[in-house]
C-alpha atoms as a PDB file:
ATOM      1  CA  MET A   1     -34.513  60.818 -17.018  1.00  0.00           C
ATOM      2  CA  THR A   2     -35.108  64.250 -18.569  1.00  0.00           C
ATOM      3  CA  ILE A   3     -37.669  64.928 -21.262  1.00  0.00           C
ATOM      4  CA  GLU A   4     -36.992  66.243 -24.774  1.00  0.00           C
ATOM      5  CA  ILE A   5     -38.806  69.632 -25.005  1.00  0.00           C
ATOM      6  CA  GLU A   6     -39.021  71.343 -28.374  1.00  0.00           C
ATOM      7  CA  GLY A   7     -37.373  74.756 -28.179  1.00  0.00           C
ATOM      8  CA  PHE A   8     -35.450  73.987 -25.011  1.00  0.00           C
ATOM      9  CA  THR A   9     -32.185  72.270 -23.998  1.00  0.00           C
ATOM     10  CA  ASP A  10     -31.672  70.429 -20.745  1.00  0.00           C
ATOM     11  CA  VAL A  11     -28.758  71.966 -18.759  1.00  0.00           C
ATOM     12  CA  TYR A  12     -29.095  70.625 -15.213  1.00  0.00           C
ATOM     13  CA  SER A  13     -30.947  67.918 -13.341  1.00  0.00           C
ATOM     14  CA  GLY A  14     -31.246  68.091  -9.485  1.00  0.00           C
ATOM     15  CA  LYS A  15     -32.747  65.586  -7.150  1.00  0.00           C
ATOM     16  CA  VAL A  16     -36.255  66.674  -7.981  1.00  0.00           C
ATOM     17  CA  ARG A  17     -36.276  69.477 -10.668  1.00  0.00           C
ATOM     18  CA  ASP A  18     -34.730  69.786 -14.109  1.00  0.00           C
ATOM     19  CA  LEU A  19     -33.621  73.156 -15.740  1.00  0.00           C
ATOM     20  CA  TYR A  20     -33.853  74.022 -19.400  1.00  0.00           C
ATOM     21  CA  ILE A  21     -32.702  76.954 -21.352  1.00  0.00           C
ATOM     22  CA  PRO A  22     -34.103  78.082 -24.826  1.00  0.00           C
ATOM     23  CA  THR A  23     -32.183  76.377 -27.709  1.00  0.00           C
ATOM     24  CA  ASP A  24     -31.016  79.673 -29.000  1.00  0.00           C
ATOM     25  CA  ALA A  25     -29.129  80.387 -25.674  1.00  0.00           C
ATOM     26  CA  VAL A  26     -25.518  79.178 -25.218  1.00  0.00           C
ATOM     27  CA  SER A  27     -25.824  78.912 -21.491  1.00  0.00           C
ATOM     28  CA  ILE A  28     -27.756  80.023 -18.460  1.00  0.00           C
ATOM     29  CA  ASP A  29     -25.664  83.215 -18.320  1.00  0.00           C
ATOM     30  CA  ASP A  30     -27.013  84.458 -21.599  1.00  0.00           C
ATOM     31  CA  ALA A  31     -30.536  82.903 -21.348  1.00  0.00           C
ATOM     32  CA  GLU A  32     -33.317  85.433 -20.845  1.00  0.00           C
ATOM     33  CA  THR A  33     -35.844  82.789 -19.743  1.00  0.00           C
ATOM     34  CA  LEU A  34     -35.439  79.420 -17.895  1.00  0.00           C
ATOM     35  CA  LEU A  35     -37.822  76.546 -17.821  1.00  0.00           C
ATOM     36  CA  VAL A  36     -38.007  74.780 -14.413  1.00  0.00           C
ATOM     37  CA  VAL A  37     -39.609  71.375 -14.580  1.00  0.00           C
ATOM     38  CA  ALA A  38     -40.788  69.532 -11.434  1.00  0.00           C
ATOM     39  CA  SER A  39     -40.412  65.839 -11.797  1.00  0.00           C
ATOM     40  CA  ASP A  40     -42.178  63.103  -9.884  1.00  0.00           C
ATOM     41  CA  ARG A  41     -38.910  62.065  -8.283  1.00  0.00           C
ATOM     42  CA  VAL A  42     -38.820  61.986  -4.437  1.00  0.00           C
ATOM     43  CA  SER A  43     -35.674  62.379  -2.309  1.00  0.00           C
ATOM     44  CA  ALA A  44     -34.964  61.821   1.369  1.00  0.00           C
ATOM     45  CA  TYR A  45     -31.668  61.859   3.298  1.00  0.00           C
ATOM     46  CA  ASP A  46     -29.818  63.109   0.090  1.00  0.00           C
ATOM     47  CA  HIS A  47     -30.883  60.122  -1.970  1.00  0.00           C
ATOM     48  CA  VAL A  48     -33.280  60.102  -4.921  1.00  0.00           C
ATOM     49  CA  LEU A  49     -35.721  57.088  -4.170  1.00  0.00           C
ATOM     50  CA  GLU A  50     -37.584  54.771  -6.355  1.00  0.00           C
ATOM     51  CA  PRO A  51     -40.311  54.850  -7.462  1.00  0.00           C
ATOM     52  CA  GLY A  52     -41.380  58.468  -7.786  1.00  0.00           C
ATOM     53  CA  ILE A  53     -44.639  59.840  -6.537  1.00  0.00           C
ATOM     54  CA  PRO A  54     -47.225  59.871  -9.389  1.00  0.00           C
ATOM     55  CA  GLY A  55     -48.420  63.439 -10.114  1.00  0.00           C
ATOM     56  CA  LYS A  56     -46.043  64.976  -7.559  1.00  0.00           C
ATOM     57  CA  GLY A  57     -44.459  67.436 -10.124  1.00  0.00           C
ATOM     58  CA  GLU A  58     -47.801  68.850 -11.078  1.00  0.00           C
ATOM     59  CA  LEU A  59     -49.051  69.125  -7.497  1.00  0.00           C
ATOM     60  CA  LEU A  60     -45.842  70.951  -6.360  1.00  0.00           C
ATOM     61  CA  THR A  61     -45.906  73.324  -9.394  1.00  0.00           C
ATOM     62  CA  THR A  62     -49.597  74.091  -8.861  1.00  0.00           C
ATOM     63  CA  LEU A  63     -49.040  74.847  -5.188  1.00  0.00           C
ATOM     64  CA  SER A  64     -45.988  77.046  -5.865  1.00  0.00           C
ATOM     65  CA  LEU A  65     -47.885  79.102  -8.467  1.00  0.00           C
ATOM     66  CA  TRP A  66     -50.721  79.518  -6.036  1.00  0.00           C
ATOM     67  CA  TRP A  67     -48.479  80.669  -3.303  1.00  0.00           C
ATOM     68  CA  PHE A  68     -46.718  83.102  -5.567  1.00  0.00           C
ATOM     69  CA  ASP A  69     -50.155  84.650  -6.314  1.00  0.00           C
ATOM     70  CA  GLN A  70     -50.911  84.907  -2.599  1.00  0.00           C
ATOM     71  CA  LEU A  71     -47.664  86.774  -1.819  1.00  0.00           C
ATOM     72  CA  SER A  72     -48.344  90.043  -3.440  1.00  0.00           C
ATOM     73  CA  GLY A  73     -45.590  92.571  -3.073  1.00  0.00           C
ATOM     74  CA  ILE A  74     -42.819  89.963  -2.775  1.00  0.00           C
ATOM     75  CA  PRO A  75     -40.737  90.013  -6.009  1.00  0.00           C
ATOM     76  CA  ASN A  76     -40.588  86.547  -7.605  1.00  0.00           C
ATOM     77  CA  HIS A  77     -38.827  84.938 -10.488  1.00  0.00           C
ATOM     78  CA  LEU A  78     -41.978  84.111 -12.663  1.00  0.00           C
ATOM     79  CA  VAL A  79     -41.924  85.711 -16.218  1.00  0.00           C
ATOM     80  CA  GLY A  80     -44.243  85.904 -19.097  1.00  0.00           C
ATOM     81  CA  ASP A  81     -47.518  83.992 -19.348  1.00  0.00           C
ATOM     82  CA  GLN A  82     -47.259  80.572 -17.521  1.00  0.00           C
ATOM     83  CA  ALA A  83     -49.815  79.243 -20.017  1.00  0.00           C
ATOM     84  CA  ASP A  84     -46.923  79.370 -22.489  1.00  0.00           C
ATOM     85  CA  VAL A  85     -45.197  76.462 -20.784  1.00  0.00           C
ATOM     86  CA  PRO A  86     -44.338  73.791 -23.423  1.00  0.00           C
ATOM     87  CA  VAL A  87     -47.003  71.126 -23.791  1.00  0.00           C
ATOM     88  CA  GLU A  88     -44.579  68.343 -22.941  1.00  0.00           C
ATOM     89  CA  VAL A  89     -44.324  69.572 -19.358  1.00  0.00           C
ATOM     90  CA  ALA A  90     -47.679  71.439 -19.071  1.00  0.00           C
ATOM     91  CA  GLY A  91     -48.861  71.709 -15.531  1.00  0.00           C
ATOM     92  CA  ARG A  92     -45.493  70.910 -13.881  1.00  0.00           C
ATOM     93  CA  ALA A  93     -43.147  73.594 -15.117  1.00  0.00           C
ATOM     94  CA  MET A  94     -42.589  77.291 -14.640  1.00  0.00           C
ATOM     95  CA  LEU A  95     -41.089  79.923 -16.918  1.00  0.00           C
ATOM     96  CA  VAL A  96     -38.772  82.033 -14.786  1.00  0.00           C
ATOM     97  CA  LYS A  97     -35.974  84.609 -15.170  1.00  0.00           C
ATOM     98  CA  PRO A  98     -32.387  83.709 -14.306  1.00  0.00           C
ATOM     99  CA  LEU A  99     -31.140  85.201 -11.014  1.00  0.00           C
ATOM    100  CA  ASP A 100     -27.692  85.440  -9.365  1.00  0.00           C
ATOM    101  CA  MET A 101     -28.676  82.944  -6.620  1.00  0.00           C
ATOM    102  CA  PHE A 102     -27.487  83.395  -3.004  1.00  0.00           C
ATOM    103  CA  PRO A 103     -25.921  80.235  -1.418  1.00  0.00           C
ATOM    104  CA  ILE A 104     -28.389  80.244   1.421  1.00  0.00           C
ATOM    105  CA  GLU A 105     -31.315  78.147   2.310  1.00  0.00           C
ATOM    106  CA  CYS A 106     -33.570  80.628   4.210  1.00  0.00           C
ATOM    107  CA  VAL A 107     -35.168  78.338   6.789  1.00  0.00           C
ATOM    108  CA  VAL A 108     -37.909  79.626   9.133  1.00  0.00           C
ATOM    109  CA  ARG A 109     -39.188  77.600  11.959  1.00  0.00           C
ATOM    110  CA  GLY A 110     -42.500  78.333  13.827  1.00  0.00           C
ATOM    111  CA  TYR A 111     -42.345  75.013  15.580  1.00  0.00           C
ATOM    112  CA  LEU A 112     -39.657  72.849  17.051  1.00  0.00           C
ATOM    113  CA  SER A 113     -39.158  69.729  14.986  1.00  0.00           C
ATOM    114  CA  GLY A 114     -36.821  67.762  12.684  1.00  0.00           C
ATOM    115  CA  SER A 115     -33.230  68.717  12.735  1.00  0.00           C
ATOM    116  CA  GLY A 116     -34.084  71.746  14.898  1.00  0.00           C
ATOM    117  CA  TRP A 117     -35.381  69.510  17.595  1.00  0.00           C
ATOM    118  CA  LYS A 118     -32.217  67.428  17.482  1.00  0.00           C
ATOM    119  CA  GLU A 119     -30.026  70.474  17.698  1.00  0.00           C
ATOM    120  CA  TYR A 120     -32.177  71.862  20.623  1.00  0.00           C
ATOM    121  CA  LEU A 121     -31.570  68.659  22.567  1.00  0.00           C
ATOM    122  CA  GLU A 122     -27.880  69.165  22.295  1.00  0.00           C
ATOM    123  CA  SER A 123     -27.498  72.960  22.844  1.00  0.00           C
ATOM    124  CA  GLN A 124     -30.889  74.400  23.709  1.00  0.00           C
ATOM    125  CA  SER A 125     -30.575  76.444  20.489  1.00  0.00           C
ATOM    126  CA  VAL A 126     -31.023  76.183  16.786  1.00  0.00           C
ATOM    127  CA  CYS A 127     -28.378  77.699  14.419  1.00  0.00           C
ATOM    128  CA  GLY A 128     -27.191  79.923  17.272  1.00  0.00           C
ATOM    129  CA  VAL A 129     -30.609  81.040  18.203  1.00  0.00           C
ATOM    130  CA  ALA A 130     -31.140  80.371  22.004  1.00  0.00           C
ATOM    131  CA  LEU A 131     -34.505  78.933  22.908  1.00  0.00           C
ATOM    132  CA  PRO A 132     -36.286  78.529  26.239  1.00  0.00           C
ATOM    133  CA  SER A 133     -35.741  75.396  28.334  1.00  0.00           C
ATOM    134  CA  GLY A 134     -38.334  72.630  28.607  1.00  0.00           C
ATOM    135  CA  LEU A 135     -39.599  72.620  25.059  1.00  0.00           C
ATOM    136  CA  GLU A 136     -40.907  69.354  23.617  1.00  0.00           C
ATOM    137  CA  ASN A 137     -40.739  68.032  20.107  1.00  0.00           C
ATOM    138  CA  GLY A 138     -43.412  69.754  18.009  1.00  0.00           C
ATOM    139  CA  ASP A 139     -43.979  72.622  20.340  1.00  0.00           C
ATOM    140  CA  ARG A 140     -44.836  75.957  18.943  1.00  0.00           C
ATOM    141  CA  LEU A 141     -41.949  78.427  19.443  1.00  0.00           C
ATOM    142  CA  PRO A 142     -42.594  81.811  21.266  1.00  0.00           C
ATOM    143  CA  GLU A 143     -41.911  83.464  17.823  1.00  0.00           C
ATOM    144  CA  PRO A 144     -40.752  82.166  14.500  1.00  0.00           C
ATOM    145  CA  ILE A 145     -37.006  81.957  14.094  1.00  0.00           C
ATOM    146  CA  TYR A 146     -34.692  82.312  11.165  1.00  0.00           C
ATOM    147  CA  THR A 147     -32.196  79.511  10.967  1.00  0.00           C
ATOM    148  CA  PRO A 148     -30.286  79.635   7.668  1.00  0.00           C
ATOM    149  CA  ALA A 149     -28.218  76.908   5.992  1.00  0.00           C
ATOM    150  CA  PHE A 150     -25.393  77.003   3.565  1.00  0.00           C
ATOM    151  CA  LYS A 151     -26.449  75.306   0.283  1.00  0.00           C
ATOM    152  CA  ALA A 152     -24.331  72.330  -0.480  1.00  0.00           C
ATOM    153  CA  GLU A 153     -23.340  70.895  -3.777  1.00  0.00           C
ATOM    154  CA  LEU A 154     -25.506  68.216  -5.276  1.00  0.00           C
ATOM    155  CA  GLY A 155     -25.035  65.030  -3.186  1.00  0.00           C
ATOM    156  CA  ASP A 156     -23.765  66.813  -0.073  1.00  0.00           C
ATOM    157  CA  HIS A 157     -25.707  67.844   3.126  1.00  0.00           C
ATOM    158  CA  ASP A 158     -26.635  71.460   3.589  1.00  0.00           C
ATOM    159  CA  GLU A 159     -24.882  72.954   6.549  1.00  0.00           C
ATOM    160  CA  ASN A 160     -26.797  74.787   9.260  1.00  0.00           C
ATOM    161  CA  ILE A 161     -25.131  78.004   9.907  1.00  0.00           C
ATOM    162  CA  THR A 162     -25.506  81.031  12.209  1.00  0.00           C
ATOM    163  CA  PHE A 163     -26.748  84.462  11.048  1.00  0.00           C
ATOM    164  CA  GLU A 164     -23.193  85.770  11.559  1.00  0.00           C
ATOM    165  CA  ARG A 165     -21.895  83.210   9.090  1.00  0.00           C
ATOM    166  CA  THR A 166     -24.560  84.433   6.588  1.00  0.00           C
ATOM    167  CA  ILE A 167     -23.219  87.956   6.932  1.00  0.00           C
ATOM    168  CA  GLU A 168     -19.677  86.590   6.037  1.00  0.00           C
ATOM    169  CA  LEU A 169     -21.181  84.859   3.014  1.00  0.00           C
ATOM    170  CA  VAL A 170     -23.332  87.462   1.421  1.00  0.00           C
ATOM    171  CA  GLY A 171     -22.732  90.768   3.335  1.00  0.00           C
ATOM    172  CA  ALA A 172     -24.701  92.447   6.144  1.00  0.00           C
ATOM    173  CA  ASP A 173     -27.219  94.230   3.899  1.00  0.00           C
ATOM    174  CA  VAL A 174     -28.238  91.133   1.947  1.00  0.00           C
ATOM    175  CA  ALA A 175     -28.175  88.900   5.112  1.00  0.00           C
ATOM    176  CA  GLU A 176     -30.584  91.293   6.901  1.00  0.00           C
ATOM    177  CA  ARG A 177     -32.889  91.465   3.854  1.00  0.00           C
ATOM    178  CA  LEU A 178     -33.004  87.739   3.421  1.00  0.00           C
ATOM    179  CA  ARG A 179     -33.908  87.319   7.091  1.00  0.00           C
ATOM    180  CA  ALA A 180     -36.682  90.073   6.940  1.00  0.00           C
ATOM    181  CA  LEU A 181     -38.180  88.656   3.746  1.00  0.00           C
ATOM    182  CA  SER A 182     -38.119  85.132   5.021  1.00  0.00           C
ATOM    183  CA  LEU A 183     -39.804  86.023   8.303  1.00  0.00           C
ATOM    184  CA  GLU A 184     -42.402  88.151   6.509  1.00  0.00           C
ATOM    185  CA  ILE A 185     -43.304  85.430   3.970  1.00  0.00           C
ATOM    186  CA  TYR A 186     -43.546  82.820   6.755  1.00  0.00           C
ATOM    187  CA  SER A 187     -45.784  85.043   8.859  1.00  0.00           C
ATOM    188  CA  ARG A 188     -48.195  85.657   5.869  1.00  0.00           C
ATOM    189  CA  ALA A 189     -48.219  82.106   4.736  1.00  0.00           C
ATOM    190  CA  SER A 190     -48.694  80.563   8.169  1.00  0.00           C
ATOM    191  CA  ALA A 191     -51.719  82.853   8.792  1.00  0.00           C
ATOM    192  CA  ILE A 192     -53.165  81.780   5.399  1.00  0.00           C
ATOM    193  CA  ALA A 193     -52.629  78.117   6.212  1.00  0.00           C
ATOM    194  CA  GLU A 194     -53.958  78.464   9.696  1.00  0.00           C
ATOM    195  CA  ALA A 195     -57.217  79.821   8.426  1.00  0.00           C
ATOM    196  CA  ARG A 196     -57.545  76.622   6.371  1.00  0.00           C
ATOM    197  CA  GLY A 197     -56.923  74.336   9.367  1.00  0.00           C
ATOM    198  CA  VAL A 198     -53.204  73.696   8.390  1.00  0.00           C
ATOM    199  CA  ILE A 199     -50.131  74.410  10.435  1.00  0.00           C
ATOM    200  CA  LEU A 200     -47.001  75.590   8.662  1.00  0.00           C
ATOM    201  CA  ALA A 201     -44.431  74.252  11.061  1.00  0.00           C
ATOM    202  CA  ASP A 202     -41.342  75.235   9.077  1.00  0.00           C
ATOM    203  CA  THR A 203     -40.355  76.033   5.625  1.00  0.00           C
ATOM    204  CA  LYS A 204     -37.369  77.116   3.476  1.00  0.00           C
ATOM    205  CA  PHE A 205     -36.897  79.696   0.783  1.00  0.00           C
ATOM    206  CA  GLU A 206     -34.321  80.517  -1.817  1.00  0.00           C
ATOM    207  CA  PHE A 207     -33.620  83.927  -3.177  1.00  0.00           C
ATOM    208  CA  GLY A 208     -31.421  85.515  -5.915  1.00  0.00           C
ATOM    209  CA  ALA A 209     -30.559  89.022  -7.202  1.00  0.00           C
ATOM    210  CA  ASP A 210     -32.199  90.270 -10.303  1.00  0.00           C
ATOM    211  CA  ARG A 211     -29.442  90.507 -12.941  1.00  0.00           C
ATOM    212  CA  VAL A 212     -30.569  93.966 -14.051  1.00  0.00           C
ATOM    213  CA  SER A 213     -31.856  95.645 -10.990  1.00  0.00           C
ATOM    214  CA  GLY A 214     -30.169  93.745  -8.251  1.00  0.00           C
ATOM    215  CA  GLU A 215     -33.498  93.381  -6.426  1.00  0.00           C
ATOM    216  CA  ILE A 216     -33.671  90.455  -4.081  1.00  0.00           C
ATOM    217  CA  THR A 217     -36.139  87.999  -5.644  1.00  0.00           C
ATOM    218  CA  LEU A 218     -37.982  84.892  -4.397  1.00  0.00           C
ATOM    219  CA  ALA A 219     -37.045  81.876  -6.467  1.00  0.00           C
ATOM    220  CA  ASP A 220     -37.304  78.076  -6.841  1.00  0.00           C
ATOM    221  CA  GLU A 221     -40.379  76.339  -5.480  1.00  0.00           C
ATOM    222  CA  VAL A 222     -42.200  78.060  -2.599  1.00  0.00           C
ATOM    223  CA  LEU A 223     -44.146  76.697   0.399  1.00  0.00           C
ATOM    224  CA  THR A 224     -44.620  73.237  -1.173  1.00  0.00           C
ATOM    225  CA  SER A 225     -44.845  69.796   0.463  1.00  0.00           C
ATOM    226  CA  ASP A 226     -41.182  69.309  -0.288  1.00  0.00           C
ATOM    227  CA  SER A 227     -39.759  72.511   1.024  1.00  0.00           C
ATOM    228  CA  SER A 228     -42.067  72.781   4.036  1.00  0.00           C
ATOM    229  CA  ARG A 229     -43.388  70.930   7.021  1.00  0.00           C
ATOM    230  CA  TYR A 230     -47.245  71.062   7.128  1.00  0.00           C
ATOM    231  CA  TRP A 231     -49.408  69.575   9.892  1.00  0.00           C
ATOM    232  CA  ASP A 232     -53.108  69.068  10.352  1.00  0.00           C
ATOM    233  CA  ALA A 233     -54.242  71.617  12.929  1.00  0.00           C
ATOM    234  CA  GLU A 234     -57.122  69.618  14.271  1.00  0.00           C
ATOM    235  CA  ALA A 235     -54.812  66.489  14.761  1.00  0.00           C
ATOM    236  CA  TYR A 236     -52.200  68.584  16.373  1.00  0.00           C
ATOM    237  CA  ALA A 237     -54.677  70.083  18.863  1.00  0.00           C
ATOM    238  CA  ALA A 238     -55.647  66.468  19.750  1.00  0.00           C
ATOM    239  CA  GLY A 239     -52.078  65.595  20.423  1.00  0.00           C
ATOM    240  CA  ASP A 240     -50.973  63.973  17.126  1.00  0.00           C
ATOM    241  CA  ARG A 241     -47.908  65.782  15.957  1.00  0.00           C
ATOM    242  CA  LEU A 242     -47.140  63.345  13.168  1.00  0.00           C
ATOM    243  CA  ALA A 243     -50.178  64.011  10.845  1.00  0.00           C
ATOM    244  CA  SER A 244     -48.059  65.732   8.188  1.00  0.00           C
ATOM    245  CA  PHE A 245     -48.803  66.725   4.673  1.00  0.00           C
ATOM    246  CA  ASP A 246     -45.287  66.299   3.367  1.00  0.00           C
ATOM    247  CA  LYS A 247     -42.907  63.431   2.615  1.00  0.00           C
ATOM    248  CA  GLN A 248     -42.421  62.593   6.301  1.00  0.00           C
ATOM    249  CA  ILE A 249     -44.193  59.285   5.495  1.00  0.00           C
ATOM    250  CA  VAL A 250     -41.353  58.500   3.213  1.00  0.00           C
ATOM    251  CA  ARG A 251     -38.716  59.597   5.719  1.00  0.00           C
ATOM    252  CA  ASN A 252     -40.261  57.507   8.489  1.00  0.00           C
ATOM    253  CA  TRP A 253     -40.424  54.374   6.382  1.00  0.00           C
ATOM    254  CA  LEU A 254     -36.931  54.802   5.145  1.00  0.00           C
ATOM    255  CA  SER A 255     -35.571  55.388   8.729  1.00  0.00           C
ATOM    256  CA  ALA A 256     -37.241  52.112   9.776  1.00  0.00           C
ATOM    257  CA  ASN A 257     -36.132  50.061   6.878  1.00  0.00           C
ATOM    258  CA  TRP A 258     -32.625  51.395   6.010  1.00  0.00           C
ATOM    259  CA  ASN A 259     -29.580  52.708   7.874  1.00  0.00           C
ATOM    260  CA  THR A 260     -29.878  56.505   6.816  1.00  0.00           C
ATOM    261  CA  THR A 261     -26.661  57.414   8.572  1.00  0.00           C
ATOM    262  CA  ASP A 262     -24.242  54.757   7.303  1.00  0.00           C
ATOM    263  CA  PRO A 263     -22.464  55.904   4.063  1.00  0.00           C
ATOM    264  CA  ASN A 264     -21.729  52.184   3.428  1.00  0.00           C
ATOM    265  CA  ALA A 265     -25.307  51.024   3.660  1.00  0.00           C
ATOM    266  CA  GLY A 266     -25.750  50.853  -0.032  1.00  0.00           C
ATOM    267  CA  PRO A 267     -28.589  52.181  -2.106  1.00  0.00           C
ATOM    268  CA  PRO A 268     -31.850  52.854  -0.312  1.00  0.00           C
ATOM    269  CA  PRO A 269     -34.615  50.148  -0.765  1.00  0.00           C
ATOM    270  CA  GLU A 270     -37.491  50.657  -3.153  1.00  0.00           C
ATOM    271  CA  LEU A 271     -40.553  52.326  -1.637  1.00  0.00           C
ATOM    272  CA  PRO A 272     -43.596  50.008  -1.136  1.00  0.00           C
ATOM    273  CA  THR A 273     -46.659  50.824  -3.188  1.00  0.00           C
ATOM    274  CA  ALA A 274     -48.646  51.646  -0.013  1.00  0.00           C
ATOM    275  CA  ILE A 275     -45.994  54.375   1.089  1.00  0.00           C
ATOM    276  CA  VAL A 276     -46.119  55.819  -2.389  1.00  0.00           C
ATOM    277  CA  GLU A 277     -49.943  55.978  -2.457  1.00  0.00           C
ATOM    278  CA  GLN A 278     -50.188  57.363   1.079  1.00  0.00           C
ATOM    279  CA  THR A 279     -47.609  60.195   0.201  1.00  0.00           C
ATOM    280  CA  ALA A 280     -49.395  61.085  -3.028  1.00  0.00           C
ATOM    281  CA  ALA A 281     -52.767  61.265  -1.161  1.00  0.00           C
ATOM    282  CA  ARG A 282     -51.294  63.592   1.516  1.00  0.00           C
ATOM    283  CA  TYR A 283     -49.845  65.918  -1.246  1.00  0.00           C
ATOM    284  CA  ARG A 284     -53.227  66.064  -2.950  1.00  0.00           C
ATOM    285  CA  GLU A 285     -55.014  66.681   0.290  1.00  0.00           C
ATOM    286  CA  LEU A 286     -52.748  69.620   1.197  1.00  0.00           C
ATOM    287  CA  LEU A 287     -53.296  71.279  -2.171  1.00  0.00           C
ATOM    288  CA  SER A 288     -57.047  70.835  -1.876  1.00  0.00           C
ATOM    289  CA  ARG A 289     -57.074  72.195   1.772  1.00  0.00           C
ATOM    290  CA  LEU A 290     -54.993  75.306   0.880  1.00  0.00           C
ATOM    291  CA  THR A 291     -56.439  76.221  -2.426  1.00  0.00           C
ATOM    292  CA  ALA A 292     -60.137  75.323  -2.132  1.00  0.00           C
END
């Protein structure tokens, strides 16, 4: 359920975030500023689950704003004074400029895990990027790889694609720039995280073109627990590759208690209180570890 915010009109609700435009704007196309609100909703396997994670929206927004501040020199979509966010959503919303978004999820992987691991088992590659033989789940890759995905409509699965397919979708110049920016941001962010005892295993970025200058601009949330896979470096060194700071706790529980691949399985079950509390605690710990 969206929130009524004085001076703004709700125009879109995604799985986790809600989008508002000023009440004097007719549509996103003529709005000079957008309000992006992060809710406490949690999604997994393309389903929004119940209940949400208390405080999640504020944790994600705080982390995004912190990362934007770390990434000097990378154009981003923030505008104005973030202290001007309406009181109704203070702490969990960002004021941003509208962009012409590219239909690409810009995924960078420094470690082999998740869907990348599954694809590697089938083809010894990920999104057309050939990898050495003999890798195990959770292994660090020889170097980070760019593995884009085509952004699906709400409710559908994103589609992993090759870089060549990206060129077909957005053109060679933009495709090259998206890859270069994504790899640069990942490299900078992973070094920052590593210095704080945290491994950034993989992450995804979204970019759009500035509507005036055309400049490619980093958008949406960035390097949060929802858009990234973070591991505890000490636990990883000791052989525990499951000590994550993201919603993997939720995914694991759901996989064990619901058929995630059967479209006729019905709605997912309600998350137990213990799973909700564990997930919230890991989100809080990551924010503390990175920003302290």
